[in-house]
Amino acid sequence: SAKESLQDIYEHCQTFCIRKQKQEKKSHAQMPNQVMQYIVEKHPDFEPLMKEWSEFEKAVRLKSKKIGQAPIRDRIDKANLRLLTAGTVMRKHGDARKKLIRVDESCELLLFEDTTGKKGPKQLNIRNIQQIRGGNAHPAMRNVPNGCGIQLVSIDPNGLEFVVCLETKTGIECDKWLSALQELVHAWSNNKEEKEKEKEEDKKEDKNKKQNKMNKAIDEKEEKKKWMKWWKAKNEKDKSEIISKFEHLSKSDFGIWLLHQSKWKNDLI
């Protein structure tokens, strides 16, 4: 409880650590979660400690999620990663010059770099790519060989769809890029779903905590009502007993009885 000193809490913690070391032969540094949980269990009514424990749990949960989330570049095939980051010279229809098409180191942006280096690169966020198609079905690619065309269907900041048309030198290059880009877009899509799932889990957990807090408040209120009812009934019983004794005992006997009652109550208090 809040009345216990920090020395008591420290002793509880120390005792727990020693016992766990003997059982599992682990160091103090390997057991912070267990130590915190042990202290909280010993002091369930200490509200500041419970609040700190809630924040501690949340921090540990977020840290474990960050550790569990591998970077996008680690989720795709190594050969595809080398192809994407090294880049390939392609014709981007709509531009007069050919472009070096590559992906940045974070695998977040598709870059269209001027081969002469005179202009800065343009970029397309991979997460905005909705679909990747091969072939020359798009009107801008009517003169492109069927096996050398790549179409990137994307969404602009206003939510409007647009298509980026690329042409490779050979069909083999086209196939490799189609496969690599599709894997990269799929990895980003999975990453988005994982984050949305984590958000839903966090919302659910927060909702459960709020509900538990409300339930605890209701239980405490009901407990208080119960004790108030008991105390009222006890007082009524005491009154009835005093009246009965007053009516049936002599004045001196009643005084003695009342004195004994007071002593008995004082002893309890």
mmCIF file of C-alpha atoms in Angstrom:
data_model
loop_
_atom_site.group_PDB
_atom_site.id
_atom_site.type_symbol
_atom_site.label_atom_id
_atom_site.label_comp_id
_atom_site.label_asym_id
_atom_site.label_seq_id
_atom_site.Cartn_x
_atom_site.Cartn_y
_atom_site.Cartn_z
ATOM 1 C CA SER A 1 0.000 0.000 0.000
ATOM 2 C CA ALA A 2 0.973 3.670 -0.194
ATOM 3 C CA LYS A 3 1.766 3.678 3.533
ATOM 4 C CA GLU A 4 4.576 1.161 3.187
ATOM 5 C CA SER A 5 8.030 2.658 2.925
ATOM 6 C CA LEU A 6 10.332 2.469 -0.084
ATOM 7 C CA GLN A 7 12.607 0.329 2.053
ATOM 8 C CA ASP A 8 9.858 -2.323 2.261
ATOM 9 C CA ILE A 9 9.405 -2.262 -1.514
ATOM 10 C CA TYR A 10 13.158 -2.556 -2.015
ATOM 11 C CA GLU A 11 13.335 -5.530 0.343
ATOM 12 C CA HIS A 12 10.488 -7.248 -1.517
ATOM 13 C CA CYS A 13 12.326 -6.670 -4.792
ATOM 14 C CA GLN A 14 15.650 -7.927 -3.403
ATOM 15 C CA THR A 15 14.066 -11.065 -1.941
ATOM 16 C CA PHE A 16 12.370 -11.816 -5.231
ATOM 17 C CA CYS A 17 15.586 -11.383 -7.249
ATOM 18 C CA ILE A 18 17.575 -13.667 -4.959
ATOM 19 C CA ARG A 19 14.912 -16.372 -5.106
ATOM 20 C CA LYS A 20 14.633 -16.178 -8.905
ATOM 21 C CA GLN A 21 18.425 -16.283 -9.282
ATOM 22 C CA LYS A 22 18.605 -19.499 -7.299
ATOM 23 C CA GLN A 23 15.815 -21.074 -9.340
ATOM 24 C CA GLU A 24 16.814 -19.955 -12.821
ATOM 25 C CA LYS A 25 20.426 -18.712 -12.381
ATOM 26 C CA LYS A 26 19.718 -15.445 -14.184
ATOM 27 C CA SER A 27 21.187 -11.998 -13.612
ATOM 28 C CA HIS A 28 19.264 -8.976 -12.279
ATOM 29 C CA ALA A 29 19.374 -7.350 -15.697
ATOM 30 C CA GLN A 30 17.432 -10.212 -17.291
ATOM 31 C CA MET A 31 14.417 -9.860 -15.008
ATOM 32 C CA PRO A 32 13.131 -6.241 -15.042
ATOM 33 C CA ASN A 33 9.648 -7.244 -16.176
ATOM 34 C CA GLN A 34 9.327 -9.937 -13.503
ATOM 35 C CA VAL A 35 10.599 -7.623 -10.760
ATOM 36 C CA MET A 36 8.162 -4.868 -11.714
ATOM 37 C CA GLN A 37 5.284 -7.321 -11.897
ATOM 38 C CA TYR A 38 6.181 -8.773 -8.499
ATOM 39 C CA ILE A 39 6.198 -5.309 -6.874
ATOM 40 C CA VAL A 40 2.859 -4.415 -8.473
ATOM 41 C CA GLU A 41 1.287 -7.634 -7.221
ATOM 42 C CA LYS A 42 2.476 -6.814 -3.706
ATOM 43 C CA HIS A 43 0.998 -3.295 -3.839
ATOM 44 C CA PRO A 44 -2.228 -3.532 -5.912
ATOM 45 C CA ASP A 45 -3.868 -0.557 -4.177
ATOM 46 C CA PHE A 46 -0.990 1.867 -4.714
ATOM 47 C CA GLU A 47 -2.435 3.907 -7.595
ATOM 48 C CA PRO A 48 0.771 5.776 -8.666
ATOM 49 C CA LEU A 49 2.597 2.451 -8.907
ATOM 50 C CA MET A 50 -0.231 0.902 -10.960
ATOM 51 C CA LYS A 51 -0.110 3.865 -13.338
ATOM 52 C CA GLU A 52 3.656 3.485 -13.776
ATOM 53 C CA TRP A 53 3.217 -0.255 -14.371
ATOM 54 C CA SER A 54 0.663 0.444 -17.113
ATOM 55 C CA GLU A 55 3.090 2.819 -18.866
ATOM 56 C CA PHE A 56 5.932 0.316 -18.420
ATOM 57 C CA GLU A 57 3.873 -2.471 -20.041
ATOM 58 C CA LYS A 58 2.994 -0.214 -22.965
ATOM 59 C CA ALA A 59 6.660 0.733 -23.519
ATOM 60 C CA VAL A 60 7.771 -2.923 -23.448
ATOM 61 C CA ARG A 61 5.026 -3.853 -25.903
ATOM 62 C CA LEU A 62 6.003 -1.095 -28.333
ATOM 63 C CA LYS A 63 9.678 -2.048 -28.090
ATOM 64 C CA SER A 64 8.939 -5.711 -28.834
ATOM 65 C CA LYS A 65 6.883 -4.668 -31.872
ATOM 66 C CA LYS A 66 9.730 -2.520 -33.204
ATOM 67 C CA ILE A 67 12.187 -5.385 -32.751
ATOM 68 C CA GLY A 68 9.791 -7.774 -34.481
ATOM 69 C CA GLN A 69 9.340 -5.486 -37.508
ATOM 70 C CA ALA A 70 12.074 -6.280 -40.021
ATOM 71 C CA PRO A 71 12.973 -3.533 -42.537
ATOM 72 C CA ILE A 72 11.330 -3.900 -45.954
ATOM 73 C CA ARG A 73 14.712 -4.502 -47.610
ATOM 74 C CA ASP A 74 15.143 -7.599 -45.398
ATOM 75 C CA ARG A 75 11.784 -9.018 -46.483
ATOM 76 C CA ILE A 76 12.511 -9.373 -50.171
ATOM 77 C CA ASP A 77 14.742 -11.720 -52.138
ATOM 78 C CA LYS A 78 18.424 -10.665 -52.119
ATOM 79 C CA ALA A 79 18.754 -10.971 -55.901
ATOM 80 C CA ASN A 80 15.688 -8.774 -56.376
ATOM 81 C CA LEU A 81 17.073 -6.275 -53.851
ATOM 82 C CA ARG A 82 20.372 -6.019 -55.761
ATOM 83 C CA LEU A 83 18.498 -5.513 -59.037
ATOM 84 C CA LEU A 84 16.221 -2.820 -57.615
ATOM 85 C CA THR A 85 18.907 -0.805 -55.802
ATOM 86 C CA ALA A 86 21.503 -1.055 -58.616
ATOM 87 C CA GLY A 87 18.980 0.113 -61.197
ATOM 88 C CA THR A 88 18.512 -0.328 -64.941
ATOM 89 C CA VAL A 89 18.393 2.192 -67.777
ATOM 90 C CA MET A 90 14.882 2.263 -69.297
ATOM 91 C CA ARG A 91 12.800 4.499 -71.488
ATOM 92 C CA LYS A 92 10.108 6.346 -69.518
ATOM 93 C CA HIS A 93 7.381 7.225 -71.990
ATOM 94 C CA GLY A 94 6.552 10.906 -71.772
ATOM 95 C CA ASP A 95 10.221 11.879 -71.280
ATOM 96 C CA ALA A 96 12.616 12.591 -74.142
ATOM 97 C CA ARG A 97 15.644 10.983 -72.482
ATOM 98 C CA LYS A 98 16.142 7.531 -71.013
ATOM 99 C CA LYS A 99 16.211 7.223 -67.226
ATOM 100 C CA LEU A 100 18.103 5.147 -64.700
ATOM 101 C CA ILE A 101 15.288 3.420 -62.822
ATOM 102 C CA ARG A 102 16.206 2.266 -59.332
ATOM 103 C CA VAL A 103 14.921 1.986 -55.763
ATOM 104 C CA ASP A 104 16.454 3.971 -52.865
ATOM 105 C CA GLU A 105 18.198 2.219 -49.945
ATOM 106 C CA SER A 106 15.059 2.241 -47.786
ATOM 107 C CA CYS A 107 13.116 0.574 -50.628
ATOM 108 C CA GLU A 108 10.477 3.264 -50.168
ATOM 109 C CA LEU A 109 10.980 5.336 -53.326
ATOM 110 C CA LEU A 110 11.264 4.453 -57.002
ATOM 111 C CA LEU A 111 13.721 6.938 -58.519
ATOM 112 C CA PHE A 112 13.847 8.166 -62.127
ATOM 113 C CA GLU A 113 17.366 9.580 -62.527
ATOM 114 C CA ASP A 114 18.643 11.584 -65.484
ATOM 115 C CA THR A 115 21.491 9.598 -67.050
ATOM 116 C CA THR A 116 23.409 12.820 -67.784
ATOM 117 C CA GLY A 117 23.118 14.037 -64.199
ATOM 118 C CA LYS A 118 21.929 17.474 -65.350
ATOM 119 C CA LYS A 119 18.520 17.186 -63.711
ATOM 120 C CA GLY A 120 17.501 16.011 -60.283
ATOM 121 C CA PRO A 121 15.743 12.659 -59.992
ATOM 122 C CA LYS A 122 11.981 12.336 -59.944
ATOM 123 C CA GLN A 123 10.454 9.852 -57.541
ATOM 124 C CA LEU A 124 7.405 7.686 -56.934
ATOM 125 C CA ASN A 125 6.440 6.369 -53.510
ATOM 126 C CA ILE A 126 6.246 2.568 -53.686
ATOM 127 C CA ARG A 127 3.274 2.580 -51.295
ATOM 128 C CA ASN A 128 1.266 4.566 -53.865
ATOM 129 C CA ILE A 129 1.631 1.851 -56.499
ATOM 130 C CA GLN A 130 -1.679 -0.001 -56.729
ATOM 131 C CA GLN A 131 -0.896 -2.426 -59.535
ATOM 132 C CA ILE A 132 1.980 -3.565 -61.774
ATOM 133 C CA ARG A 133 1.228 -4.841 -65.255
ATOM 134 C CA GLY A 134 3.361 -6.134 -68.091
ATOM 135 C CA GLY A 135 2.659 -5.703 -71.806
ATOM 136 C CA ASN A 136 1.903 -2.811 -74.137
ATOM 137 C CA ALA A 137 -1.865 -2.364 -73.652
ATOM 138 C CA HIS A 138 -1.551 1.296 -72.642
ATOM 139 C CA PRO A 139 -1.967 3.747 -75.585
ATOM 140 C CA ALA A 140 1.413 5.355 -74.839
ATOM 141 C CA MET A 141 3.115 1.987 -75.410
ATOM 142 C CA ARG A 142 1.582 0.937 -78.722
ATOM 143 C CA ASN A 143 5.008 0.811 -80.427
ATOM 144 C CA VAL A 144 6.723 -1.069 -77.560
ATOM 145 C CA PRO A 145 7.369 -4.834 -77.972
ATOM 146 C CA ASN A 146 4.854 -6.770 -75.860
ATOM 147 C CA GLY A 147 7.529 -8.413 -73.689
ATOM 148 C CA CYS A 148 9.361 -5.174 -72.833
ATOM 149 C CA GLY A 149 6.617 -3.041 -71.293
ATOM 150 C CA ILE A 150 6.024 -2.272 -67.584
ATOM 151 C CA GLN A 151 2.982 -0.295 -66.420
ATOM 152 C CA LEU A 152 2.862 1.094 -62.878
ATOM 153 C CA VAL A 153 -0.688 2.030 -61.882
ATOM 154 C CA SER A 154 -0.447 4.575 -59.058
ATOM 155 C CA ILE A 155 -2.484 7.097 -57.059
ATOM 156 C CA ASP A 156 -1.525 10.779 -56.788
ATOM 157 C CA PRO A 157 -1.998 12.920 -53.605
ATOM 158 C CA ASN A 158 -5.492 13.908 -54.838
ATOM 159 C CA GLY A 159 -6.562 10.276 -55.107
ATOM 160 C CA LEU A 160 -6.476 10.259 -58.923
ATOM 161 C CA GLU A 161 -5.095 7.281 -60.832
ATOM 162 C CA PHE A 162 -2.187 7.650 -63.252
ATOM 163 C CA VAL A 163 0.063 5.201 -65.104
ATOM 164 C CA VAL A 164 3.857 5.294 -65.423
ATOM 165 C CA CYS A 165 4.972 3.467 -68.588
ATOM 166 C CA LEU A 166 8.481 1.991 -68.762
ATOM 167 C CA GLU A 167 10.269 0.148 -71.564
ATOM 168 C CA THR A 168 13.220 -2.216 -71.024
ATOM 169 C CA LYS A 169 15.806 -3.233 -73.614
ATOM 170 C CA THR A 170 15.027 -6.953 -73.422
ATOM 171 C CA GLY A 171 12.211 -9.251 -72.368
ATOM 172 C CA ILE A 172 14.457 -10.893 -69.735
ATOM 173 C CA GLU A 173 15.087 -7.507 -68.085
ATOM 174 C CA CYS A 174 11.367 -6.812 -68.128
ATOM 175 C CA ASP A 175 10.498 -10.134 -66.466
ATOM 176 C CA LYS A 176 13.086 -9.604 -63.721
ATOM 177 C CA TRP A 177 11.831 -6.103 -62.964
ATOM 178 C CA LEU A 178 8.187 -7.143 -62.989
ATOM 179 C CA SER A 179 8.938 -9.910 -60.477
ATOM 180 C CA ALA A 180 11.102 -7.682 -58.234
ATOM 181 C CA LEU A 181 8.658 -4.751 -58.222
ATOM 182 C CA GLN A 182 5.685 -7.004 -57.514
ATOM 183 C CA GLU A 183 7.508 -8.543 -54.542
ATOM 184 C CA LEU A 184 8.428 -5.082 -53.210
ATOM 185 C CA VAL A 185 4.878 -3.710 -53.540
ATOM 186 C CA HIS A 186 3.514 -6.861 -51.890
ATOM 187 C CA ALA A 187 5.960 -6.434 -48.971
ATOM 188 C CA TRP A 188 4.784 -2.841 -48.407
ATOM 189 C CA SER A 189 1.160 -3.975 -48.587
ATOM 190 C CA ASN A 190 1.781 -6.638 -45.920
ATOM 191 C CA ASN A 191 3.593 -4.067 -43.772
ATOM 192 C CA LYS A 192 0.574 -1.753 -43.953
ATOM 193 C CA GLU A 193 -1.778 -4.571 -42.938
ATOM 194 C CA GLU A 194 0.462 -5.474 -39.983
ATOM 195 C CA LYS A 195 0.469 -1.870 -38.731
ATOM 196 C CA GLU A 196 -3.312 -1.618 -39.059
ATOM 197 C CA LYS A 197 -3.665 -4.878 -37.138
ATOM 198 C CA GLU A 198 -1.362 -3.560 -34.389
ATOM 199 C CA LYS A 199 -3.437 -0.367 -34.144
ATOM 200 C CA GLU A 200 -6.606 -2.429 -33.769
ATOM 201 C CA GLU A 201 -4.973 -4.545 -31.056
ATOM 202 C CA ASP A 202 -3.831 -1.399 -29.205
ATOM 203 C CA LYS A 203 -7.337 0.084 -29.430
ATOM 204 C CA LYS A 204 -8.821 -3.157 -28.146
ATOM 205 C CA GLU A 205 -6.345 -3.292 -25.262
ATOM 206 C CA ASP A 206 -7.011 0.350 -24.324
ATOM 207 C CA LYS A 207 -10.747 -0.337 -24.438
ATOM 208 C CA ASN A 208 -10.329 -3.367 -22.160
ATOM 209 C CA LYS A 209 -8.248 -1.330 -19.698
ATOM 210 C CA LYS A 210 -10.882 1.409 -19.583
ATOM 211 C CA GLN A 211 -13.606 -1.192 -19.072
ATOM 212 C CA ASN A 212 -11.613 -2.871 -16.297
ATOM 213 C CA LYS A 213 -11.110 0.509 -14.636
ATOM 214 C CA MET A 214 -14.845 1.207 -14.837
ATOM 215 C CA ASN A 215 -15.656 -2.250 -13.469
ATOM 216 C CA LYS A 216 -13.232 -1.709 -10.593
ATOM 217 C CA ALA A 217 -14.857 1.649 -9.775
ATOM 218 C CA ILE A 218 -18.303 0.023 -9.822
ATOM 219 C CA ASP A 219 -17.112 -2.819 -7.576
ATOM 220 C CA GLU A 220 -15.574 -0.345 -5.127
ATOM 221 C CA LYS A 221 -18.789 1.668 -5.083
ATOM 222 C CA GLU A 222 -20.864 -1.455 -4.418
ATOM 223 C CA GLU A 223 -18.430 -2.520 -1.693
ATOM 224 C CA LYS A 224 -18.737 0.898 -0.068
ATOM 225 C CA LYS A 225 -22.541 0.682 -0.220
ATOM 226 C CA LYS A 226 -22.413 -2.745 1.404
ATOM 227 C CA TRP A 227 -20.237 -1.498 4.270
ATOM 228 C CA MET A 228 -22.385 1.603 4.755
ATOM 229 C CA LYS A 229 -25.463 -0.596 4.922
ATOM 230 C CA TRP A 230 -23.739 -2.879 7.439
ATOM 231 C CA TRP A 231 -22.608 0.106 9.529
ATOM 232 C CA LYS A 232 -26.113 1.596 9.543
ATOM 233 C CA ALA A 233 -27.631 -1.736 10.576
ATOM 234 C CA LYS A 234 -25.006 -2.086 13.328
ATOM 235 C CA ASN A 235 -25.781 1.383 14.669
ATOM 236 C CA GLU A 236 -29.505 0.619 14.684
ATOM 237 C CA LYS A 237 -28.805 -2.613 16.559
ATOM 238 C CA ASP A 238 -26.661 -0.740 19.103
ATOM 239 C CA LYS A 239 -29.414 1.817 19.632
ATOM 240 C CA SER A 240 -32.021 -0.884 20.160
ATOM 241 C CA GLU A 241 -29.765 -2.683 22.628
ATOM 242 C CA ILE A 242 -29.089 0.522 24.607
ATOM 243 C CA ILE A 243 -32.808 1.333 24.797
ATOM 244 C CA SER A 244 -33.593 -2.212 25.904
ATOM 245 C CA LYS A 245 -30.908 -2.150 28.629
ATOM 246 C CA PHE A 246 -32.058 1.276 29.797
ATOM 247 C CA GLU A 247 -35.614 0.021 30.162
ATOM 248 C CA HIS A 248 -34.782 -3.238 31.963
ATOM 249 C CA LEU A 249 -31.726 -2.391 34.099
ATOM 250 C CA SER A 250 -31.486 -0.205 37.139
ATOM 251 C CA LYS A 251 -29.757 3.127 36.789
ATOM 252 C CA SER A 252 -26.528 1.903 38.430
ATOM 253 C CA ASP A 253 -26.483 -1.397 36.467
ATOM 254 C CA PHE A 254 -27.139 0.450 33.243
ATOM 255 C CA GLY A 255 -24.239 2.787 33.987
ATOM 256 C CA ILE A 256 -21.918 -0.167 34.639
ATOM 257 C CA TRP A 257 -23.057 -1.942 31.447
ATOM 258 C CA LEU A 258 -22.586 1.224 29.388
ATOM 259 C CA LEU A 259 -19.103 1.702 30.841
ATOM 260 C CA HIS A 260 -18.123 -1.856 29.894
ATOM 261 C CA GLN A 261 -19.480 -1.297 26.371
ATOM 262 C CA SER A 262 -17.360 1.830 25.974
ATOM 263 C CA LYS A 263 -14.234 0.024 27.215
ATOM 264 C CA TRP A 264 -14.871 -2.852 24.813
ATOM 265 C CA LYS A 265 -15.255 -0.476 21.879
ATOM 266 C CA ASN A 266 -12.163 1.516 22.871
ATOM 267 C CA ASP A 267 -10.124 -1.703 22.999
ATOM 268 C CA LEU A 268 -11.162 -2.525 19.417
ATOM 269 C CA ILE A 269 -10.382 0.973 18.203
#
